[in-house]
Coordinates of C-alpha atoms in Angstrom, one line a residue:
M1 CA 37.3 -22.6 -36.3
A2 CA 40.0 -24.9 -37.9
Y3 CA 39.4 -23.4 -41.4
L4 CA 39.8 -19.9 -39.9
F5 CA 43.1 -20.9 -38.5
L6 CA 44.1 -22.3 -41.9
L7 CA 43.1 -19.1 -43.7
L8 CA 45.1 -17.1 -41.1
A9 CA 48.1 -19.4 -41.6
I10 CA 47.9 -19.0 -45.3
S11 CA 47.7 -15.2 -45.0
A12 CA 50.7 -15.1 -42.7
E13 CA 52.7 -17.4 -45.0
V14 CA 51.8 -15.3 -48.0
F15 CA 52.8 -12.1 -46.2
G16 CA 56.1 -13.6 -45.2
T17 CA 56.8 -14.9 -48.7
S18 CA 56.0 -11.5 -50.2
L19 CA 58.8 -10.1 -48.0
L20 CA 61.4 -12.5 -49.5
K21 CA 62.6 -10.1 -52.2
A22 CA 62.8 -7.2 -49.7
T23 CA 65.2 -9.2 -47.4
D24 CA 67.8 -8.9 -50.1
G25 CA 69.2 -12.3 -49.4
F26 CA 68.6 -11.9 -45.6
T27 CA 70.9 -8.9 -45.5
R28 CA 68.1 -6.4 -44.4
L29 CA 67.1 -6.9 -40.8
G30 CA 63.5 -5.5 -40.9
P31 CA 62.1 -7.6 -43.8
T32 CA 64.0 -10.6 -42.5
L33 CA 62.5 -10.4 -39.1
G34 CA 59.0 -9.8 -40.7
L35 CA 59.5 -12.9 -42.8
A36 CA 60.6 -15.0 -39.9
G37 CA 57.8 -13.8 -37.6
S38 CA 55.3 -14.4 -40.4
Y39 CA 56.5 -17.9 -41.0
L40 CA 56.5 -18.7 -37.3
G41 CA 53.0 -17.5 -37.0
A42 CA 51.9 -19.4 -40.1
F43 CA 53.2 -22.7 -38.8
L44 CA 51.7 -22.2 -35.4
L45 CA 48.3 -21.5 -37.0
L46 CA 48.7 -24.4 -39.4
A47 CA 49.4 -26.7 -36.4
L48 CA 46.2 -25.5 -34.8
A49 CA 44.3 -26.1 -38.0
V50 CA 45.5 -29.7 -38.4
R51 CA 43.9 -30.6 -35.1
D52 CA 40.6 -30.8 -36.9
I53 CA 41.5 -30.8 -40.6
P54 CA 43.4 -33.8 -42.2
V55 CA 47.0 -32.7 -42.8
G56 CA 46.8 -33.7 -46.5
V57 CA 43.8 -31.5 -47.1
A58 CA 45.2 -28.6 -45.0
Y59 CA 48.5 -28.7 -46.8
A60 CA 46.8 -28.9 -50.2
V61 CA 44.6 -25.9 -49.4
W62 CA 47.6 -24.1 -47.9
S63 CA 49.8 -24.7 -51.0
G64 CA 47.1 -24.0 -53.6
L65 CA 45.7 -20.8 -52.1
G66 CA 49.2 -19.7 -51.1
T67 CA 50.6 -20.3 -54.6
A68 CA 47.7 -18.4 -56.3
A69 CA 48.0 -15.5 -53.9
I70 CA 51.8 -15.2 -54.4
V71 CA 51.4 -15.3 -58.2
A72 CA 48.8 -12.5 -57.9
I73 CA 51.0 -10.4 -55.5
G74 CA 54.0 -10.9 -57.8
A75 CA 52.1 -9.7 -60.8
V76 CA 50.4 -6.8 -59.2
F77 CA 52.9 -5.5 -56.7
L78 CA 56.3 -6.8 -57.7
G79 CA 56.1 -6.3 -61.5
E80 CA 56.5 -10.0 -62.3
P81 CA 55.2 -11.1 -65.7
L82 CA 51.9 -13.0 -65.8
S83 CA 51.9 -15.5 -68.7
V84 CA 49.1 -17.8 -69.9
T85 CA 51.3 -20.7 -68.8
K86 CA 51.6 -19.3 -65.3
V87 CA 47.8 -18.8 -65.1
V88 CA 47.1 -22.3 -66.4
G89 CA 49.5 -23.8 -63.9
V90 CA 47.9 -22.0 -60.9
G91 CA 44.5 -23.1 -62.2
L92 CA 45.7 -26.7 -62.2
V93 CA 47.0 -26.4 -58.7
I94 CA 43.6 -25.0 -57.6
A95 CA 41.8 -27.7 -59.5
G96 CA 43.9 -30.3 -57.7
V97 CA 42.9 -28.8 -54.3
V98 CA 39.3 -28.9 -55.3
V99 CA 39.5 -32.5 -56.5
L100 CA 41.2 -33.5 -53.2
N101 CA 38.5 -31.9 -51.2
L102 CA 35.6 -33.3 -53.3
G103 CA 37.2 -36.7 -53.4
G104 CA 36.4 -37.5 -49.8
A105 CA 39.7 -36.5 -48.3
H106 CA 37.9 -35.1 -45.2

């Protein structure tokens, strides 16, 4: 159940982050409220996840998957360029998460 909470937390955070551009510097109420609600939900779910998952592992998974998802969303939906350097960087972040999990961080 803890990993389900973590995945939901990541999803909420990624949704909120994807709204950042639409807030137009927090001048647009709708996207700003969506972002704030998403972040609040994300942190609530993360708090539930770390009851059973070590915080270092949870945060590594959170940041790794969140980063990869935001890069993909930026490229597909926001028209941001996807370079080889960006792909390699995301790959290294994901590799770090895998190493952390395989290295006995549980």
